[in-house]
Amino acid sequence: MKQLSRRARAATCGAVLAAVAGGTFGAVSANASAPAAAPAAAGEVRSTGVTTSSHLTVAAAVTAARAALDAAERAGQKVSVAVVDRDGNTVVTLRGDGAGPQSYESARRKAYTAVSWNAPTSQLAGRLDGTPNLKDIPGTLFLAGGTPVAVKGAPVAGVGVAGAPSGDLDERFAAAGVAALSR
């Protein structure tokens, strides 16, 4: 067999590499242009690992807040009302005429606490006896006046009221807000 010169070997090697590279790029091009399933929209996820959840509309949150504030005003109380979504984000707040400055934040924190544990805050306050560190969770307030809003047993929002002389009154007004959603 005849030996190839150094120059011939280099040329042959270059041709082989070019052919392999061309075939690889050709395959990539062929795969890229091959018909595939309909592409997903930008940012769309196709997975069974995705869940959906229910949220209160802004209109429903306003209805609940207004009903709670109206109940307090009929009782002669000056309160603030907050409605938060499932994630604890404030959807709407109403500060009644003459409500104390602390009532705004207290109402929001009561609503957050109620939706976080899907229970009225008056019930949750009783848990502090067995677990006093529970009150140290940021954003929570374990005083009566917060009521969860649930759909099929799952919390979707919380209504919090603060400013009345007792937590029982605050919670009664919050419950009036939740009840307005069922009408």
Short mmCIF file of N, CA and C in Angstrom, two decimals:
data_model
loop_
_atom_site.label_atom_id
_atom_site.label_comp_id
_atom_site.label_asym_id
_atom_site.label_seq_id
_atom_site.Cartn_x
_atom_site.Cartn_y
_atom_site.Cartn_z
N MET A 1 0.83 -1.16 0.00
CA MET A 1 0.00 0.00 0.00
C MET A 1 0.88 1.23 0.00
N LYS A 2 0.47 2.20 -0.72
CA LYS A 2 1.25 3.40 -0.88
C LYS A 2 1.01 4.33 0.29
N GLN A 3 2.07 4.87 0.83
CA GLN A 3 2.00 5.82 1.93
C GLN A 3 1.66 7.20 1.38
N LEU A 4 0.76 7.88 2.06
CA LEU A 4 0.41 9.24 1.67
C LEU A 4 1.44 10.22 2.22
N SER A 5 1.67 11.23 1.46
CA SER A 5 2.59 12.26 1.93
C SER A 5 1.96 13.00 3.09
N ARG A 6 2.78 13.69 3.79
CA ARG A 6 2.31 14.47 4.93
C ARG A 6 1.22 15.46 4.51
N ARG A 7 1.44 16.11 3.40
CA ARG A 7 0.48 17.07 2.88
C ARG A 7 -0.82 16.37 2.51
N ALA A 8 -0.79 15.22 1.92
CA ALA A 8 -1.98 14.48 1.52
C ALA A 8 -2.76 14.01 2.75
N ARG A 9 -2.01 13.55 3.77
CA ARG A 9 -2.69 13.12 5.01
C ARG A 9 -3.43 14.29 5.65
N ALA A 10 -2.80 15.46 5.71
CA ALA A 10 -3.44 16.64 6.29
C ALA A 10 -4.69 17.02 5.51
N ALA A 11 -4.62 16.97 4.19
CA ALA A 11 -5.77 17.31 3.35
C ALA A 11 -6.88 16.30 3.55
N THR A 12 -6.55 15.01 3.64
CA THR A 12 -7.54 13.96 3.84
C THR A 12 -8.20 14.11 5.20
N CYS A 13 -7.39 14.36 6.21
CA CYS A 13 -7.92 14.55 7.57
C CYS A 13 -8.87 15.75 7.59
N GLY A 14 -8.49 16.83 6.94
CA GLY A 14 -9.33 18.02 6.88
C GLY A 14 -10.65 17.73 6.19
N ALA A 15 -10.59 16.93 5.10
CA ALA A 15 -11.81 16.59 4.36
C ALA A 15 -12.73 15.73 5.22
N VAL A 16 -12.15 14.80 5.97
CA VAL A 16 -12.95 13.94 6.85
C VAL A 16 -13.61 14.78 7.93
N LEU A 17 -12.84 15.66 8.54
CA LEU A 17 -13.41 16.53 9.57
C LEU A 17 -14.50 17.43 9.01
N ALA A 18 -14.30 17.95 7.81
CA ALA A 18 -15.31 18.80 7.19
C ALA A 18 -16.58 18.00 6.92
N ALA A 19 -16.43 16.77 6.48
CA ALA A 19 -17.59 15.93 6.19
C ALA A 19 -18.35 15.60 7.47
N VAL A 20 -17.60 15.28 8.52
CA VAL A 20 -18.26 14.96 9.80
C VAL A 20 -18.97 16.20 10.33
N ALA A 21 -18.28 17.33 10.31
CA ALA A 21 -18.89 18.56 10.79
C ALA A 21 -20.11 18.92 9.95
N GLY A 22 -20.00 18.80 8.66
CA GLY A 22 -21.13 19.11 7.78
C GLY A 22 -22.29 18.18 8.05
N GLY A 23 -22.01 16.91 8.28
CA GLY A 23 -23.08 15.96 8.59
C GLY A 23 -23.73 16.27 9.91
N THR A 24 -22.94 16.66 10.89
CA THR A 24 -23.50 17.00 12.19
C THR A 24 -24.38 18.23 12.09
N PHE A 25 -23.87 19.26 11.43
CA PHE A 25 -24.67 20.46 11.29
C PHE A 25 -25.90 20.20 10.44
N GLY A 26 -25.74 19.36 9.44
CA GLY A 26 -26.88 19.00 8.61
C GLY A 26 -27.94 18.28 9.43
N ALA A 27 -27.49 17.41 10.34
CA ALA A 27 -28.43 16.68 11.19
C ALA A 27 -29.15 17.64 12.13
N VAL A 28 -28.40 18.58 12.65
CA VAL A 28 -29.01 19.56 13.52
C VAL A 28 -30.02 20.37 12.74
N SER A 29 -29.65 20.77 11.55
CA SER A 29 -30.57 21.54 10.73
C SER A 29 -31.79 20.70 10.39
N ALA A 30 -31.59 19.43 10.06
CA ALA A 30 -32.71 18.57 9.72
C ALA A 30 -33.62 18.38 10.92
N ASN A 31 -33.02 18.19 12.11
CA ASN A 31 -33.84 18.03 13.31
C ASN A 31 -34.57 19.32 13.66
N ALA A 32 -33.91 20.42 13.45
CA ALA A 32 -34.53 21.70 13.79
C ALA A 32 -35.71 22.00 12.87
N SER A 33 -35.63 21.54 11.63
CA SER A 33 -36.72 21.83 10.70
C SER A 33 -37.74 20.71 10.62
N ALA A 34 -37.50 19.62 11.34
CA ALA A 34 -38.45 18.51 11.31
C ALA A 34 -39.74 18.95 12.00
N PRO A 35 -40.91 18.51 11.50
CA PRO A 35 -42.16 18.90 12.14
C PRO A 35 -42.22 18.33 13.56
N ALA A 36 -42.69 19.13 14.47
CA ALA A 36 -42.81 18.71 15.87
C ALA A 36 -44.19 19.08 16.36
N ALA A 37 -44.45 18.74 17.60
CA ALA A 37 -45.72 19.11 18.20
C ALA A 37 -45.80 20.63 18.24
N ALA A 38 -47.00 21.13 18.31
CA ALA A 38 -47.19 22.58 18.32
C ALA A 38 -46.36 23.20 19.44
N PRO A 39 -45.61 24.22 19.12
CA PRO A 39 -44.75 24.82 20.14
C PRO A 39 -45.58 25.50 21.22
N ALA A 40 -45.04 25.48 22.43
CA ALA A 40 -45.71 26.16 23.54
C ALA A 40 -45.50 27.66 23.40
N ALA A 41 -46.46 28.41 23.87
CA ALA A 41 -46.31 29.86 23.86
C ALA A 41 -45.18 30.24 24.79
N ALA A 42 -44.60 31.38 24.57
CA ALA A 42 -43.49 31.83 25.40
C ALA A 42 -43.92 31.82 26.86
N GLY A 43 -43.16 31.13 27.68
CA GLY A 43 -43.44 31.07 29.11
C GLY A 43 -44.46 30.03 29.51
N GLU A 44 -45.06 29.36 28.55
CA GLU A 44 -46.08 28.36 28.86
C GLU A 44 -45.41 27.08 29.32
N VAL A 45 -45.95 26.49 30.37
CA VAL A 45 -45.40 25.26 30.92
C VAL A 45 -46.40 24.15 30.67
N ARG A 46 -45.92 23.07 30.13
CA ARG A 46 -46.77 21.89 29.94
C ARG A 46 -46.28 20.82 30.89
N SER A 47 -46.96 20.74 32.02
CA SER A 47 -46.51 19.82 33.04
C SER A 47 -47.68 19.42 33.92
N THR A 48 -47.60 18.22 34.44
CA THR A 48 -48.61 17.80 35.40
C THR A 48 -48.24 18.29 36.79
N GLY A 49 -47.10 18.94 36.94
CA GLY A 49 -46.67 19.47 38.23
C GLY A 49 -47.14 20.88 38.49
N VAL A 50 -48.24 21.28 37.88
CA VAL A 50 -48.76 22.63 38.04
C VAL A 50 -50.14 22.54 38.66
N THR A 51 -50.42 23.41 39.63
CA THR A 51 -51.74 23.44 40.25
C THR A 51 -52.40 24.78 39.98
N THR A 52 -53.69 24.81 40.18
CA THR A 52 -54.42 26.07 40.07
C THR A 52 -55.06 26.35 41.42
N SER A 53 -55.35 27.59 41.68
CA SER A 53 -56.00 27.94 42.93
C SER A 53 -57.04 29.03 42.67
N SER A 54 -57.98 29.13 43.59
CA SER A 54 -59.03 30.12 43.49
C SER A 54 -58.61 31.38 44.23
N HIS A 55 -59.00 32.51 43.70
CA HIS A 55 -58.72 33.79 44.35
C HIS A 55 -59.98 34.63 44.31
N LEU A 56 -60.13 35.48 45.30
CA LEU A 56 -61.24 36.42 45.33
C LEU A 56 -61.00 37.49 44.29
N THR A 57 -62.04 37.89 43.60
CA THR A 57 -61.90 39.01 42.67
C THR A 57 -61.82 40.30 43.49
N VAL A 58 -61.37 41.35 42.87
CA VAL A 58 -61.32 42.65 43.54
C VAL A 58 -62.74 43.07 43.92
N ALA A 59 -63.68 42.83 43.03
CA ALA A 59 -65.08 43.21 43.32
C ALA A 59 -65.59 42.47 44.56
N ALA A 60 -65.29 41.19 44.67
CA ALA A 60 -65.73 40.41 45.83
C ALA A 60 -65.03 40.90 47.10
N ALA A 61 -63.75 41.23 47.00
CA ALA A 61 -63.01 41.75 48.16
C ALA A 61 -63.60 43.07 48.64
N VAL A 62 -63.97 43.93 47.70
CA VAL A 62 -64.59 45.21 48.04
C VAL A 62 -65.95 44.96 48.71
N THR A 63 -66.71 44.01 48.19
CA THR A 63 -68.01 43.68 48.78
C THR A 63 -67.83 43.23 50.23
N ALA A 64 -66.87 42.34 50.47
CA ALA A 64 -66.63 41.85 51.84
C ALA A 64 -66.19 42.98 52.75
N ALA A 65 -65.26 43.80 52.28
CA ALA A 65 -64.75 44.90 53.11
C ALA A 65 -65.85 45.90 53.43
N ARG A 66 -66.64 46.24 52.43
CA ARG A 66 -67.72 47.21 52.63
C ARG A 66 -68.76 46.67 53.62
N ALA A 67 -69.09 45.38 53.50
CA ALA A 67 -70.07 44.77 54.41
C ALA A 67 -69.55 44.76 55.84
N ALA A 68 -68.27 44.49 56.02
CA ALA A 68 -67.69 44.49 57.36
C ALA A 68 -67.70 45.91 57.94
N LEU A 69 -67.31 46.88 57.14
CA LEU A 69 -67.29 48.26 57.61
C LEU A 69 -68.72 48.75 57.91
N ASP A 70 -69.66 48.40 57.07
CA ASP A 70 -71.06 48.79 57.31
C ASP A 70 -71.58 48.19 58.62
N ALA A 71 -71.25 46.94 58.89
CA ALA A 71 -71.69 46.29 60.14
C ALA A 71 -71.10 47.02 61.34
N ALA A 72 -69.84 47.42 61.24
CA ALA A 72 -69.20 48.15 62.34
C ALA A 72 -69.85 49.52 62.53
N GLU A 73 -70.12 50.21 61.43
CA GLU A 73 -70.73 51.54 61.52
C GLU A 73 -72.14 51.47 62.11
N ARG A 74 -72.89 50.42 61.75
CA ARG A 74 -74.24 50.25 62.33
C ARG A 74 -74.16 50.05 63.85
N ALA A 75 -73.05 49.44 64.30
CA ALA A 75 -72.85 49.21 65.73
C ALA A 75 -72.16 50.39 66.41
N GLY A 76 -71.91 51.45 65.65
CA GLY A 76 -71.29 52.64 66.21
C GLY A 76 -69.79 52.50 66.46
N GLN A 77 -69.13 51.58 65.74
CA GLN A 77 -67.70 51.34 65.94
C GLN A 77 -66.88 51.93 64.81
N LYS A 78 -65.70 52.40 65.14
CA LYS A 78 -64.78 53.00 64.18
C LYS A 78 -63.63 52.02 63.97
N VAL A 79 -63.64 51.36 62.81
CA VAL A 79 -62.67 50.29 62.55
C VAL A 79 -62.03 50.43 61.18
N SER A 80 -61.00 49.64 60.98
CA SER A 80 -60.41 49.45 59.66
C SER A 80 -60.64 48.01 59.26
N VAL A 81 -60.75 47.79 57.96
CA VAL A 81 -61.00 46.45 57.42
C VAL A 81 -59.95 46.17 56.35
N ALA A 82 -59.44 44.96 56.34
CA ALA A 82 -58.50 44.54 55.29
C ALA A 82 -58.95 43.20 54.74
N VAL A 83 -58.78 43.03 53.44
CA VAL A 83 -59.02 41.74 52.79
C VAL A 83 -57.74 41.37 52.08
N VAL A 84 -57.23 40.17 52.38
CA VAL A 84 -56.01 39.69 51.74
C VAL A 84 -56.34 38.46 50.90
N ASP A 85 -55.52 38.19 49.90
CA ASP A 85 -55.72 37.01 49.06
C ASP A 85 -55.08 35.78 49.71
N ARG A 86 -55.13 34.67 49.03
CA ARG A 86 -54.61 33.40 49.55
C ARG A 86 -53.15 33.49 49.94
N ASP A 87 -52.40 34.33 49.26
CA ASP A 87 -50.97 34.46 49.53
C ASP A 87 -50.68 35.54 50.57
N GLY A 88 -51.71 36.13 51.13
CA GLY A 88 -51.52 37.16 52.16
C GLY A 88 -51.31 38.55 51.62
N ASN A 89 -51.45 38.71 50.31
CA ASN A 89 -51.29 40.03 49.71
C ASN A 89 -52.57 40.84 49.88
N THR A 90 -52.42 42.09 50.25
CA THR A 90 -53.59 42.94 50.46
C THR A 90 -54.31 43.20 49.15
N VAL A 91 -55.61 42.94 49.14
CA VAL A 91 -56.45 43.21 47.98
C VAL A 91 -57.14 44.55 48.16
N VAL A 92 -57.70 44.78 49.36
CA VAL A 92 -58.38 46.05 49.63
C VAL A 92 -58.32 46.34 51.13
N THR A 93 -58.23 47.61 51.46
CA THR A 93 -58.36 48.05 52.85
C THR A 93 -59.27 49.27 52.89
N LEU A 94 -60.04 49.33 53.94
CA LEU A 94 -60.90 50.48 54.18
C LEU A 94 -60.66 50.94 55.60
N ARG A 95 -60.35 52.20 55.76
CA ARG A 95 -60.17 52.76 57.09
C ARG A 95 -61.39 53.62 57.37
N GLY A 96 -62.19 53.17 58.32
CA GLY A 96 -63.40 53.91 58.65
C GLY A 96 -63.10 55.27 59.24
N ASP A 97 -64.05 56.17 59.10
CA ASP A 97 -63.90 57.52 59.68
C ASP A 97 -63.65 57.39 61.18
N GLY A 98 -62.57 58.01 61.64
CA GLY A 98 -62.26 58.03 63.06
C GLY A 98 -61.56 56.79 63.58
N ALA A 99 -61.25 55.82 62.72
CA ALA A 99 -60.54 54.61 63.17
C ALA A 99 -59.12 54.97 63.60
N GLY A 100 -58.64 54.32 64.63
CA GLY A 100 -57.31 54.60 65.15
C GLY A 100 -56.22 54.24 64.15
N PRO A 101 -55.06 54.89 64.27
CA PRO A 101 -53.99 54.66 63.30
C PRO A 101 -53.43 53.24 63.34
N GLN A 102 -53.50 52.58 64.47
CA GLN A 102 -52.99 51.21 64.58
C GLN A 102 -53.94 50.20 63.94
N SER A 103 -55.19 50.58 63.74
CA SER A 103 -56.19 49.62 63.28
C SER A 103 -55.94 49.15 61.85
N TYR A 104 -55.37 49.99 61.03
CA TYR A 104 -55.11 49.64 59.62
C TYR A 104 -54.19 48.43 59.53
N GLU A 105 -53.04 48.51 60.17
CA GLU A 105 -52.05 47.42 60.13
C GLU A 105 -52.56 46.19 60.90
N SER A 106 -53.24 46.41 62.00
CA SER A 106 -53.77 45.29 62.77
C SER A 106 -54.79 44.50 61.97
N ALA A 107 -55.65 45.19 61.22
CA ALA A 107 -56.65 44.51 60.39
C ALA A 107 -55.97 43.66 59.33
N ARG A 108 -54.92 44.20 58.69
CA ARG A 108 -54.21 43.45 57.66
C ARG A 108 -53.56 42.20 58.25
N ARG A 109 -52.95 42.34 59.40
CA ARG A 109 -52.27 41.19 60.01
C ARG A 109 -53.27 40.14 60.50
N LYS A 110 -54.42 40.56 60.98
CA LYS A 110 -55.45 39.59 61.37
C LYS A 110 -55.96 38.82 60.15
N ALA A 111 -56.18 39.52 59.05
CA ALA A 111 -56.63 38.85 57.82
C ALA A 111 -55.58 37.86 57.34
N TYR A 112 -54.32 38.27 57.37
CA TYR A 112 -53.20 37.39 56.96
C TYR A 112 -53.14 36.14 57.83
N THR A 113 -53.30 36.32 59.14
CA THR A 113 -53.24 35.19 60.07
C THR A 113 -54.40 34.23 59.82
N ALA A 114 -55.59 34.76 59.59
CA ALA A 114 -56.77 33.93 59.36
C ALA A 114 -56.62 33.09 58.09
N VAL A 115 -56.15 33.68 57.00
CA VAL A 115 -56.01 32.93 55.76
C VAL A 115 -54.85 31.95 55.85
N SER A 116 -53.81 32.30 56.59
CA SER A 116 -52.65 31.42 56.70
C SER A 116 -52.98 30.09 57.38
N TRP A 117 -53.85 30.15 58.39
CA TRP A 117 -54.21 28.93 59.11
C TRP A 117 -55.64 28.48 58.83
N ASN A 118 -56.35 29.16 57.95
CA ASN A 118 -57.73 28.82 57.60
C ASN A 118 -58.60 28.64 58.84
N ALA A 119 -58.48 29.60 59.75
CA ALA A 119 -59.27 29.57 60.98
C ALA A 119 -59.44 30.99 61.49
N PRO A 120 -60.55 31.24 62.19
CA PRO A 120 -60.72 32.55 62.80
C PRO A 120 -59.59 32.81 63.81
N THR A 121 -59.16 34.05 63.89
CA THR A 121 -58.02 34.35 64.76
C THR A 121 -58.37 34.17 66.24
N SER A 122 -59.65 34.23 66.59
CA SER A 122 -60.02 33.97 67.99
C SER A 122 -59.68 32.53 68.38
N GLN A 123 -59.87 31.59 67.45
CA GLN A 123 -59.49 30.19 67.71
C GLN A 123 -57.98 30.04 67.76
N LEU A 124 -57.30 30.74 66.89
CA LEU A 124 -55.85 30.63 66.82
C LEU A 124 -55.18 31.22 68.06
N ALA A 125 -55.78 32.25 68.65
CA ALA A 125 -55.21 32.86 69.85
C ALA A 125 -55.10 31.84 70.97
N GLY A 126 -56.03 30.90 71.03
CA GLY A 126 -55.99 29.85 72.04
C GLY A 126 -54.81 28.91 71.88
N ARG A 127 -54.27 28.81 70.69
CA ARG A 127 -53.12 27.93 70.44
C ARG A 127 -51.83 28.48 71.04
N LEU A 128 -51.82 29.76 71.38
CA LEU A 128 -50.61 30.36 71.93
C LEU A 128 -50.24 29.77 73.29
N ASP A 129 -51.23 29.23 74.01
CA ASP A 129 -50.94 28.62 75.31
C ASP A 129 -49.97 27.45 75.15
N GLY A 130 -50.20 26.63 74.14
CA GLY A 130 -49.34 25.47 73.91
C GLY A 130 -48.12 25.77 73.06
N THR A 131 -48.19 26.81 72.27
CA THR A 131 -47.09 27.15 71.36
C THR A 131 -46.89 28.67 71.39
N PRO A 132 -46.26 29.19 72.43
CA PRO A 132 -46.14 30.65 72.54
C PRO A 132 -45.29 31.29 71.43
N ASN A 133 -44.39 30.54 70.82
CA ASN A 133 -43.55 31.10 69.76
C ASN A 133 -44.32 31.32 68.47
N LEU A 134 -45.52 30.81 68.38
CA LEU A 134 -46.35 30.99 67.18
C LEU A 134 -46.53 32.48 66.88
N LYS A 135 -46.63 33.29 67.91
CA LYS A 135 -46.83 34.73 67.73
C LYS A 135 -45.63 35.43 67.13
N ASP A 136 -44.49 34.75 67.09
CA ASP A 136 -43.26 35.34 66.54
C ASP A 136 -43.17 35.23 65.02
N ILE A 137 -44.12 34.57 64.39
CA ILE A 137 -44.11 34.44 62.92
C ILE A 137 -44.40 35.81 62.33
N PRO A 138 -43.52 36.31 61.47
CA PRO A 138 -43.68 37.67 60.91
C PRO A 138 -45.03 37.85 60.20
N GLY A 139 -45.63 39.00 60.44
CA GLY A 139 -46.86 39.37 59.74
C GLY A 139 -48.14 38.88 60.39
N THR A 140 -48.03 38.08 61.44
CA THR A 140 -49.22 37.51 62.07
C THR A 140 -49.66 38.34 63.27
N LEU A 141 -50.93 38.19 63.64
CA LEU A 141 -51.47 38.82 64.83
C LEU A 141 -52.55 37.90 65.39
N PHE A 142 -52.29 37.33 66.53
CA PHE A 142 -53.19 36.36 67.13
C PHE A 142 -54.14 37.03 68.11
N LEU A 143 -54.95 37.93 67.57
CA LEU A 143 -56.02 38.57 68.32
C LEU A 143 -57.31 38.36 67.53
N ALA A 144 -58.42 38.23 68.22
CA ALA A 144 -59.70 38.02 67.54
C ALA A 144 -59.97 39.18 66.59
N GLY A 145 -60.56 38.84 65.43
CA GLY A 145 -60.92 39.86 64.45
C GLY A 145 -60.60 39.47 63.02
N GLY A 146 -60.01 38.29 62.82
CA GLY A 146 -59.72 37.81 61.48
C GLY A 146 -60.53 36.57 61.17
N THR A 147 -61.06 36.50 59.97
CA THR A 147 -61.88 35.36 59.54
C THR A 147 -61.46 34.93 58.15
N PRO A 148 -61.26 33.62 57.94
CA PRO A 148 -60.88 33.16 56.59
C PRO A 148 -62.09 33.09 55.67
N VAL A 149 -61.81 33.16 54.39
CA VAL A 149 -62.80 32.91 53.34
C VAL A 149 -62.35 31.63 52.67
N ALA A 150 -63.21 30.62 52.66
CA ALA A 150 -62.84 29.33 52.09
C ALA A 150 -63.78 28.94 50.96
N VAL A 151 -63.25 28.22 49.99
CA VAL A 151 -64.03 27.64 48.91
C VAL A 151 -63.72 26.15 48.92
N LYS A 152 -64.75 25.34 49.11
CA LYS A 152 -64.59 23.89 49.21
C LYS A 152 -63.56 23.52 50.27
N GLY A 153 -63.58 24.25 51.38
CA GLY A 153 -62.70 23.97 52.50
C GLY A 153 -61.29 24.55 52.38
N ALA A 154 -60.94 25.08 51.23
CA ALA A 154 -59.60 25.63 51.03
C ALA A 154 -59.64 27.15 51.18
N PRO A 155 -58.69 27.71 51.93
CA PRO A 155 -58.69 29.17 52.12
C PRO A 155 -58.33 29.90 50.84
N VAL A 156 -59.09 30.95 50.53
CA VAL A 156 -58.82 31.76 49.35
C VAL A 156 -58.59 33.22 49.70
N ALA A 157 -58.95 33.61 50.94
CA ALA A 157 -58.79 35.00 51.36
C ALA A 157 -58.99 35.08 52.86
N GLY A 158 -58.71 36.25 53.40
CA GLY A 158 -58.96 36.51 54.81
C GLY A 158 -59.50 37.92 54.95
N VAL A 159 -60.43 38.08 55.90
CA VAL A 159 -60.99 39.40 56.21
C VAL A 159 -60.58 39.71 57.64
N GLY A 160 -59.97 40.86 57.83
CA GLY A 160 -59.54 41.28 59.16
C GLY A 160 -60.15 42.62 59.51
N VAL A 161 -60.56 42.74 60.78
CA VAL A 161 -61.14 44.00 61.28
C VAL A 161 -60.42 44.34 62.58
N ALA A 162 -60.11 45.61 62.75
CA ALA A 162 -59.47 46.06 63.99
C ALA A 162 -59.97 47.46 64.33
N GLY A 163 -60.05 47.72 65.63
CA GLY A 163 -60.41 49.06 66.08
C GLY A 163 -61.58 49.10 67.04
N ALA A 164 -62.40 48.05 67.08
CA ALA A 164 -63.51 48.02 68.03
C ALA A 164 -62.92 47.77 69.42
N PRO A 165 -63.68 48.04 70.48
CA PRO A 165 -63.13 47.87 71.83
C PRO A 165 -62.87 46.42 72.23
N SER A 166 -63.36 45.46 71.44
CA SER A 166 -63.06 44.05 71.76
C SER A 166 -62.85 43.26 70.46
N GLY A 167 -62.03 42.24 70.57
CA GLY A 167 -61.79 41.37 69.43
C GLY A 167 -63.04 40.63 68.99
N ASP A 168 -63.92 40.35 69.95
CA ASP A 168 -65.18 39.67 69.60
C ASP A 168 -66.00 40.51 68.63
N LEU A 169 -66.03 41.82 68.87
CA LEU A 169 -66.75 42.71 67.95
C LEU A 169 -66.04 42.74 66.59
N ASP A 170 -64.71 42.89 66.62
CA ASP A 170 -63.95 42.89 65.36
C ASP A 170 -64.27 41.64 64.54
N GLU A 171 -64.28 40.49 65.22
CA GLU A 171 -64.52 39.24 64.51
C GLU A 171 -65.96 39.13 64.00
N ARG A 172 -66.89 39.66 64.76
CA ARG A 172 -68.29 39.67 64.30
C ARG A 172 -68.41 40.48 63.01
N PHE A 173 -67.71 41.62 62.93
CA PHE A 173 -67.76 42.45 61.74
C PHE A 173 -67.06 41.76 60.56
N ALA A 174 -65.96 41.08 60.84
CA ALA A 174 -65.25 40.34 59.79
C ALA A 174 -66.14 39.22 59.25
N ALA A 175 -66.84 38.55 60.14
CA ALA A 175 -67.76 37.49 59.72
C ALA A 175 -68.89 38.04 58.86
N ALA A 176 -69.33 39.27 59.14
CA ALA A 176 -70.36 39.91 58.30
C ALA A 176 -69.81 40.14 56.89
N GLY A 177 -68.54 40.46 56.80
CA GLY A 177 -67.92 40.62 55.48
C GLY A 177 -67.87 39.32 54.71
N VAL A 178 -67.52 38.24 55.39
CA VAL A 178 -67.49 36.93 54.72
C VAL A 178 -68.89 36.50 54.32
N ALA A 179 -69.86 36.74 55.20
CA ALA A 179 -71.24 36.37 54.90
C ALA A 179 -71.78 37.09 53.66
N ALA A 180 -71.32 38.30 53.43
CA ALA A 180 -71.77 39.06 52.26
C ALA A 180 -71.36 38.38 50.96
N LEU A 181 -70.35 37.57 50.99
CA LEU A 181 -69.89 36.87 49.79
C LEU A 181 -70.80 35.70 49.41
N SER A 182 -71.62 35.26 50.35
CA SER A 182 -72.52 34.14 50.10
C SER A 182 -73.89 34.57 49.59
N ARG A 183 -74.13 35.85 49.54
CA ARG A 183 -75.45 36.35 49.11
C ARG A 183 -75.58 36.34 47.62
#
